[in-house]
PDB file of C-alpha atoms in Angstrom:
ATOM      1  CA  VAL A   1     -17.333 -12.267-151.643  1.00 49.00           C
ATOM      2  CA  LYS A   2     -16.632 -10.752-148.238  1.00 54.00           C
ATOM      3  CA  ASN A   3     -19.101  -8.863-146.083  1.00 56.00           C
ATOM      4  CA  ASP A   4     -17.601  -5.445-145.347  1.00 57.00           C
ATOM      5  CA  ALA A   5     -19.049  -5.213-141.825  1.00 60.00           C
ATOM      6  CA  THR A   6     -17.736  -8.507-140.431  1.00 60.00           C
ATOM      7  CA  GLY A   7     -14.968  -9.477-142.830  1.00 62.00           C
ATOM      8  CA  GLN A   8     -16.521 -12.938-143.207  1.00 60.00           C
ATOM      9  CA  LYS A   9     -17.457 -14.556-146.452  1.00 62.00           C
ATOM     10  CA  GLU A  10     -21.187 -14.318-147.138  1.00 61.00           C
ATOM     11  CA  ASN A  11     -21.464 -18.060-147.690  1.00 63.00           C
ATOM     12  CA  ASP A  12     -19.764 -18.990-144.392  1.00 68.00           C
ATOM     13  CA  VAL A  13     -22.168 -21.052-142.317  1.00 70.00           C
ATOM     14  CA  PRO A  14     -21.056 -21.993-138.811  1.00 70.00           C
ATOM     15  CA  SER A  15     -21.042 -25.685-138.027  1.00 74.00           C
ATOM     16  CA  PRO A  16     -23.413 -27.081-135.388  1.00 70.00           C
ATOM     17  CA  ASN A  17     -20.421 -27.654-133.092  1.00 73.00           C
ATOM     18  CA  VAL A  18     -19.394 -24.001-133.314  1.00 78.00           C
ATOM     19  CA  LEU A  19     -22.941 -22.868-132.578  1.00 76.00           C
ATOM     20  CA  LEU A  20     -23.308 -25.266-129.639  1.00 77.00           C
ATOM     21  CA  ASP A  21     -19.984 -24.196-128.135  1.00 78.00           C
ATOM     22  CA  HIS A  22     -20.893 -20.536-128.558  1.00 80.00           C
ATOM     23  CA  PHE A  23     -24.451 -20.590-127.236  1.00 84.00           C
ATOM     24  CA  PHE A  24     -24.363 -23.688-125.004  1.00 85.00           C
ATOM     25  CA  PRO A  25     -20.869 -24.079-123.530  1.00 87.00           C
ATOM     26  CA  PRO A  26     -20.224 -27.314-121.615  1.00 88.00           C
ATOM     27  CA  SER A  27     -20.074 -25.442-118.296  1.00 88.00           C
ATOM     28  CA  LEU A  28     -23.640 -24.170-118.804  1.00 89.00           C
ATOM     29  CA  ILE A  29     -24.944 -27.592-119.831  1.00 90.00           C
ATOM     30  CA  GLU A  30     -23.188 -29.227-116.874  1.00 90.00           C
ATOM     31  CA  SER A  31     -24.904 -26.770-114.530  1.00 89.00           C
ATOM     32  CA  PHE A  32     -28.251 -27.610-116.178  1.00 90.00           C
ATOM     33  CA  ALA A  33     -27.560 -31.323-115.683  1.00 91.00           C
ATOM     34  CA  ALA A  34     -26.527 -30.860-112.044  1.00 91.00           C
ATOM     35  CA  SER A  35     -29.566 -28.740-111.186  1.00 90.00           C
ATOM     36  CA  SER A  36     -31.918 -31.135-113.006  1.00 90.00           C
ATOM     37  CA  ASN A  37     -30.418 -34.104-111.149  1.00 89.00           C
ATOM     38  CA  LYS A  38     -30.827 -32.235-107.865  1.00 88.00           C
ATOM     39  CA  TYR A  39     -34.450 -31.460-108.732  1.00 88.00           C
ATOM     40  CA  CYS A  40     -35.098 -35.142-109.580  1.00 86.00           C
ATOM     41  CA  GLU A  41     -33.642 -36.286-106.275  1.00 86.00           C
ATOM     42  CA  GLU A  42     -35.849 -33.827-104.393  1.00 86.00           C
ATOM     43  CA  ARG A  43     -38.919 -35.044-106.281  1.00 85.00           C
ATOM     44  CA  LYS A  44     -38.060 -38.693-105.622  1.00 84.00           C
ATOM     45  CA  LYS A  45     -37.807 -37.971-101.900  1.00 85.00           C
ATOM     46  CA  GLU A  46     -41.012 -35.943-101.867  1.00 87.00           C
ATOM     47  CA  TYR A  47     -43.035 -38.319-104.080  1.00 84.00           C
ATOM     48  CA  PRO A  48     -41.450 -41.798-103.907  1.00 79.00           C
ATOM     49  CA  SER A  49     -44.507 -43.479-105.417  1.00 81.00           C
ATOM     50  CA  LEU A  50     -44.312 -41.643-108.758  1.00 76.00           C
ATOM     51  CA  SER A  51     -44.185 -44.139-111.590  1.00 71.00           C
ATOM     52  CA  CYS A  52     -41.356 -42.269-113.323  1.00 65.00           C
ATOM     53  CA  CYS A  53     -39.220 -42.696-110.200  1.00 64.00           C
ATOM     54  CA  GLN A  54     -39.730 -46.456-110.255  1.00 69.00           C
ATOM     55  CA  ASP A  55     -38.590 -47.014-113.865  1.00 68.00           C
ATOM     56  CA  ARG A  56     -34.804 -46.879-113.744  1.00 68.00           C
ATOM     57  CA  LYS A  57     -34.393 -47.155-117.523  1.00 66.00           C
ATOM     58  CA  SER A  58     -36.298 -43.986-118.392  1.00 67.00           C
ATOM     59  CA  SER A  59     -35.434 -42.028-115.249  1.00 72.00           C
ATOM     60  CA  SER A  60     -31.665 -42.125-115.478  1.00 76.00           C
ATOM     61  CA  VAL A  61     -29.503 -39.235-114.377  1.00 83.00           C
ATOM     62  CA  PHE A  62     -28.968 -36.228-116.601  1.00 88.00           C
ATOM     63  CA  LEU A  63     -25.581 -36.432-118.327  1.00 88.00           C
ATOM     64  CA  LEU A  64     -23.811 -33.885-120.502  1.00 88.00           C
ATOM     65  CA  SER A  65     -24.548 -35.916-123.648  1.00 87.00           C
ATOM     66  CA  SER A  66     -28.218 -36.416-122.795  1.00 87.00           C
ATOM     67  CA  MET A  67     -28.629 -32.686-122.047  1.00 89.00           C
ATOM     68  CA  TYR A  68     -27.185 -31.761-125.453  1.00 88.00           C
ATOM     69  CA  HIS A  69     -29.454 -34.351-127.050  1.00 87.00           C
ATOM     70  CA  LEU A  70     -32.473 -32.871-125.262  1.00 89.00           C
ATOM     71  CA  ILE A  71     -31.617 -29.384-126.566  1.00 87.00           C
ATOM     72  CA  VAL A  72     -31.153 -30.693-130.111  1.00 85.00           C
ATOM     73  CA  MET A  73     -34.468 -32.557-129.910  1.00 87.00           C
ATOM     74  CA  ILE A  74     -36.328 -29.463-128.729  1.00 87.00           C
ATOM     75  CA  TYR A  75     -34.757 -27.442-131.541  1.00 84.00           C
ATOM     76  CA  TYR A  76     -35.701 -30.160-134.033  1.00 86.00           C
ATOM     77  CA  MET A  77     -39.289 -30.188-132.768  1.00 87.00           C
ATOM     78  CA  ASP A  78     -39.456 -26.470-133.438  1.00 87.00           C
ATOM     79  CA  LEU A  79     -38.320 -27.015-137.033  1.00 85.00           C
ATOM     80  CA  VAL A  80     -40.407 -30.131-137.740  1.00 86.00           C
ATOM     81  CA  CYS A  81     -43.827 -29.602-136.172  1.00 87.00           C
ATOM     82  CA  LEU A  82     -46.024 -32.657-135.681  1.00 87.00           C
ATOM     83  CA  PRO A  83     -49.497 -32.797-134.122  1.00 89.00           C
ATOM     84  CA  SER A  84     -48.414 -34.840-131.116  1.00 88.00           C
ATOM     85  CA  LEU A  85     -45.195 -35.220-129.170  1.00 87.00           C
ATOM     86  CA  CYS A  86     -45.436 -39.011-129.473  1.00 86.00           C
ATOM     87  CA  ASP A  87     -45.500 -38.758-133.285  1.00 88.00           C
ATOM     88  CA  TYR A  88     -41.730 -38.206-133.347  1.00 86.00           C
ATOM     89  CA  TRP A  89     -41.216 -41.801-132.181  1.00 86.00           C
ATOM     90  CA  ILE A  90     -43.965 -43.444-134.227  1.00 85.00           C
ATOM     91  CA  THR A  91     -42.752 -46.283-136.450  1.00 83.00           C
ATOM     92  CA  ASP A  92     -45.665 -46.634-138.875  1.00 84.00           C
ATOM     93  CA  HIS A  93     -44.550 -46.915-142.497  1.00 84.00           C
ATOM     94  CA  TYR A  94     -46.605 -43.892-143.606  1.00 83.00           C
ATOM     95  CA  MET A  95     -44.965 -41.574-141.072  1.00 80.00           C
ATOM     96  CA  PRO A  96     -41.526 -40.046-141.624  1.00 79.00           C
ATOM     97  CA  GLN A  97     -38.725 -41.418-139.493  1.00 79.00           C
ATOM     98  CA  HIS A  98     -37.016 -38.919-137.220  1.00 79.00           C
ATOM     99  CA  ARG A  99     -33.513 -40.293-136.604  1.00 80.00           C
ATOM    100  CA  VAL A 100     -32.485 -37.474-134.297  1.00 82.00           C
ATOM    101  CA  MET A 101     -35.139 -38.585-131.816  1.00 79.00           C
ATOM    102  CA  LYS A 102     -33.757 -42.106-131.541  1.00 75.00           C
ATOM    103  CA  GLU A 103     -30.036 -41.336-131.473  1.00 74.00           C
ATOM    104  CA  LEU A 104     -28.047 -42.523-128.473  1.00 70.00           C
ATOM    105  CA  GLY A 105     -30.943 -44.743-127.375  1.00 74.00           C
ATOM    106  CA  MET A 106     -33.214 -41.863-126.364  1.00 80.00           C
ATOM    107  CA  THR A 107     -36.641 -43.427-125.950  1.00 84.00           C
ATOM    108  CA  ARG A 108     -39.875 -41.510-125.776  1.00 86.00           C
ATOM    109  CA  ASP A 109     -40.218 -42.280-122.063  1.00 86.00           C
ATOM    110  CA  CYS A 110     -36.687 -41.093-121.364  1.00 86.00           C
ATOM    111  CA  PHE A 111     -37.338 -37.872-123.284  1.00 88.00           C
ATOM    112  CA  LEU A 112     -40.603 -37.288-121.419  1.00 88.00           C
ATOM    113  CA  PHE A 113     -38.829 -37.825-118.103  1.00 88.00           C
ATOM    114  CA  MET A 114     -36.158 -35.288-119.035  1.00 89.00           C
ATOM    115  CA  TRP A 115     -38.757 -32.882-120.429  1.00 90.00           C
ATOM    116  CA  ARG A 116     -40.742 -32.983-117.186  1.00 87.00           C
ATOM    117  CA  ASN A 117     -37.755 -32.809-114.867  1.00 87.00           C
ATOM    118  CA  PHE A 118     -35.491 -30.322-116.605  1.00 90.00           C
ATOM    119  CA  HIS A 119     -34.848 -27.660-114.024  1.00 88.00           C
ATOM    120  CA  VAL A 120     -32.458 -24.752-113.682  1.00 86.00           C
ATOM    121  CA  TYR A 121     -31.515 -23.478-110.260  1.00 75.00           C
ATOM    122  CA  ASN A 122     -30.113 -20.046-109.788  1.00 64.00           C
ATOM    123  CA  GLU A 123     -29.119 -18.017-106.765  1.00 58.00           C
ATOM    124  CA  GLU A 124     -32.570 -16.402-106.534  1.00 58.00           C
ATOM    125  CA  ASP A 125     -34.205 -19.846-106.267  1.00 57.00           C
ATOM    126  CA  ILE A 126     -31.863 -20.787-103.455  1.00 56.00           C
ATOM    127  CA  ASP A 127     -32.489 -17.469-101.659  1.00 57.00           C
ATOM    128  CA  MET A 128     -36.247 -17.894-102.044  1.00 60.00           C
ATOM    129  CA  GLN A 129     -36.047 -21.434-100.645  1.00 60.00           C
ATOM    130  CA  ALA A 130     -34.159 -20.145 -97.613  1.00 58.00           C
ATOM    131  CA  GLU A 131     -36.815 -17.467 -97.067  1.00 61.00           C
ATOM    132  CA  GLU A 132     -39.614 -20.028 -97.373  1.00 64.00           C
ATOM    133  CA  GLU A 133     -37.899 -22.286 -94.844  1.00 62.00           C
ATOM    134  CA  ALA A 134     -37.529 -19.343 -92.472  1.00 55.00           C
ATOM    135  CA  GLU A 135     -41.198 -18.509 -92.904  1.00 57.00           C
ATOM    136  CA  LYS A 136     -42.111 -22.099 -92.046  1.00 59.00           C
ATOM    137  CA  GLU A 137     -39.778 -22.204 -89.061  1.00 55.00           C
ATOM    138  CA  TYR A 138     -41.029 -18.900 -87.677  1.00 51.00           C
ATOM    139  CA  ASP A 139     -44.605 -17.851 -88.158  1.00 52.00           C
ATOM    140  CA  LEU A 140     -43.690 -14.606 -89.898  1.00 50.00           C
ATOM    141  CA  ASP A 141     -47.157 -13.125 -89.885  1.00 52.00           C
ATOM    142  CA  ASP A 142     -47.211 -10.851 -86.821  1.00 52.00           C
ATOM    143  CA  ASP A 143     -45.129 -11.686 -83.782  1.00 56.00           C
ATOM    144  CA  GLY A 144     -42.999 -14.139 -85.753  1.00 55.00           C
ATOM    145  CA  ILE A 145     -41.164 -11.346 -87.571  1.00 57.00           C
ATOM    146  CA  LEU A 146     -40.013  -9.832 -84.313  1.00 58.00           C
ATOM    147  CA  GLU A 147     -38.912 -13.262 -83.009  1.00 62.00           C
ATOM    148  CA  PHE A 148     -37.015 -13.954 -86.255  1.00 58.00           C
ATOM    149  CA  VAL A 149     -35.197 -10.593 -86.211  1.00 61.00           C
ATOM    150  CA  MET A 150     -34.315 -10.862 -82.529  1.00 61.00           C
ATOM    151  CA  GLU A 151     -32.840 -14.335 -82.932  1.00 65.00           C
ATOM    152  CA  HIS A 152     -30.781 -13.411 -85.991  1.00 58.00           C
ATOM    153  CA  ASP A 153     -29.477 -10.238 -84.304  1.00 59.00           C
ATOM    154  CA  GLN A 154     -28.225 -12.327 -81.395  1.00 60.00           C
ATOM    155  CA  LYS A 155     -26.346 -14.654 -83.780  1.00 55.00           C
ATOM    156  CA  ASP A 156     -24.560 -11.744 -85.431  1.00 50.00           C
TER     157      ASP A 156
END
């Protein structure tokens, strides 16, 4: 039976790969990974004593495969709701096993690191950072604005 509006069969269900490619193309996920890695590096420089920065096993770089896995895990957590985040990795015999959480060697600590450090940069973030740096460099309260404008006019 075909749907008149779309021409597709009513029982056609897109595969997970088709959905991922449509809604999360590799270029988007690669940009997420790059911006998250950049954010992690900034945090490591700013806070070198953080325990998550010391553990190399759980604080590895964001890769394309690990980003897709993170998205799948978040989607899975929305479908299968448990009282605690740690319950997805629990191994007690009375608890259900959640294979998707352990695929590709994703440990709870690694997931928590990615969860806490997932970051998306966009042009507005970069522009805002430049403005904040300018505000720090020049005291842009009163006389600083005039100094800032005069210096930038001379450069142009």
